Amino acid sequence: MFKRLTLLWTLVRGDARQLWFALRHPAAPGWLKLGTALVALYLLSPIDLLPDAIPFVGVVDDLVLVPLAIRWMLSRLPPELARASAQRRAH
């Protein structure tokens, strides 16, 4: 589990930082908080779309779905919130 989390973190580090800044912004919409909580639950949940017991394929669903979900949420941010979180991420 720890190895999977570290690999996932290296893949989405920049997007995860931008999401973190967007979540902490006072204008963060409720759907963003809910979506982030659901992504975290999926990542930590022992129940996956593809079981981790299947070699290689079991980890791939986490390595694909989580970054896609984060990117999807970031792409739907209100413009002013997206700009603010992107600027914070750059610093």
Tab-separated table of C-alpha atoms in Angstrom:
chain	number	residue	atom	x	y	z
A	1	MET	CA	0.000	0.000	0.000
A	2	PHE	CA	2.781	2.465	0.922
A	3	LYS	CA	4.658	1.734	-2.292
A	4	ARG	CA	1.505	2.381	-4.295
A	5	LEU	CA	0.946	5.717	-2.536
A	6	THR	CA	4.513	6.898	-3.140
A	7	LEU	CA	4.345	6.003	-6.822
A	8	LEU	CA	1.003	7.744	-7.162
A	9	TRP	CA	2.340	10.830	-5.382
A	10	THR	CA	5.254	11.152	-7.788
A	11	LEU	CA	2.815	11.033	-10.707
A	12	VAL	CA	0.394	13.679	-9.443
A	13	ARG	CA	2.525	15.870	-7.189
A	14	GLY	CA	1.866	19.133	-9.046
A	15	ASP	CA	-1.836	18.502	-9.529
A	16	ALA	CA	-2.225	17.406	-5.922
A	17	ARG	CA	-0.594	20.632	-4.735
A	18	GLN	CA	-2.898	22.704	-6.911
A	19	LEU	CA	-5.900	20.764	-5.607
A	20	TRP	CA	-4.719	21.308	-2.015
A	21	PHE	CA	-4.421	25.065	-2.572
A	22	ALA	CA	-7.848	25.152	-4.238
A	23	LEU	CA	-9.390	23.258	-1.311
A	24	ARG	CA	-7.933	25.702	1.204
A	25	HIS	CA	-9.134	28.755	-0.743
A	26	PRO	CA	-12.147	30.486	0.855
A	27	ALA	CA	-14.064	30.306	-2.442
A	28	ALA	CA	-13.646	26.525	-2.815
A	29	PRO	CA	-16.952	25.024	-3.977
A	30	GLY	CA	-18.612	22.233	-2.018
A	31	TRP	CA	-18.438	19.809	-4.953
A	32	LEU	CA	-14.636	20.117	-4.911
A	33	LYS	CA	-14.457	19.130	-1.253
A	34	LEU	CA	-16.836	16.221	-1.794
A	35	GLY	CA	-14.991	15.049	-4.914
A	36	THR	CA	-11.642	15.177	-3.178
A	37	ALA	CA	-13.012	13.214	-0.234
A	38	LEU	CA	-14.382	10.561	-2.611
A	39	VAL	CA	-11.051	10.272	-4.440
A	40	ALA	CA	-9.236	9.886	-1.108
A	41	LEU	CA	-11.739	7.248	0.011
A	42	TYR	CA	-11.280	5.334	-3.236
A	43	LEU	CA	-7.515	5.482	-2.892
A	44	LEU	CA	-7.517	4.264	0.706
A	45	SER	CA	-10.363	1.787	0.318
A	46	PRO	CA	-9.509	-1.911	0.098
A	47	ILE	CA	-12.257	-2.220	-2.548
A	48	ASP	CA	-11.050	-1.344	-6.058
A	49	LEU	CA	-12.475	-1.652	-9.544
A	50	LEU	CA	-9.714	-4.136	-10.259
A	51	PRO	CA	-8.434	-6.120	-7.256
A	52	ASP	CA	-4.830	-5.429	-6.258
A	53	ALA	CA	-4.275	-9.192	-6.105
A	54	ILE	CA	-4.120	-9.234	-9.907
A	55	PRO	CA	-0.451	-8.567	-10.694
A	56	PHE	CA	0.248	-5.189	-12.334
A	57	VAL	CA	-3.358	-4.617	-13.442
A	58	GLY	CA	-4.591	-4.190	-9.872
A	59	VAL	CA	-2.368	-1.169	-9.295
A	60	VAL	CA	-2.919	0.360	-12.713
A	61	ASP	CA	-6.516	1.338	-11.950
A	62	ASP	CA	-5.322	3.536	-9.063
A	63	LEU	CA	-2.491	4.985	-11.132
A	64	VAL	CA	-4.915	5.928	-13.906
A	65	LEU	CA	-8.211	6.776	-12.199
A	66	VAL	CA	-6.901	8.959	-9.363
A	67	PRO	CA	-4.833	11.315	-11.566
A	68	LEU	CA	-7.699	11.505	-14.075
A	69	ALA	CA	-10.159	12.382	-11.313
A	70	ILE	CA	-7.846	15.075	-9.939
A	71	ARG	CA	-7.293	16.554	-13.410
A	72	TRP	CA	-11.039	16.478	-14.106
A	73	MET	CA	-11.818	18.346	-10.879
A	74	LEU	CA	-9.078	20.919	-11.539
A	75	SER	CA	-10.392	21.517	-15.055
A	76	ARG	CA	-13.822	22.381	-13.652
A	77	LEU	CA	-12.650	24.944	-11.118
A	78	PRO	CA	-14.091	28.435	-11.414
A	79	PRO	CA	-11.602	30.582	-13.403
A	80	GLU	CA	-10.588	32.860	-10.519
A	81	LEU	CA	-10.010	29.882	-8.212
A	82	ALA	CA	-8.024	28.053	-10.915
A	83	ARG	CA	-5.791	31.101	-11.416
A	84	ALA	CA	-5.240	31.572	-7.683
A	85	SER	CA	-4.369	27.922	-7.071
A	86	ALA	CA	-2.100	27.769	-10.144
A	87	GLN	CA	-0.226	30.872	-8.942
A	88	ARG	CA	0.216	29.402	-5.454
A	89	ARG	CA	1.422	26.137	-6.985
A	90	ALA	CA	4.071	27.977	-9.025
A	91	HIS	CA	5.657	29.520	-5.915
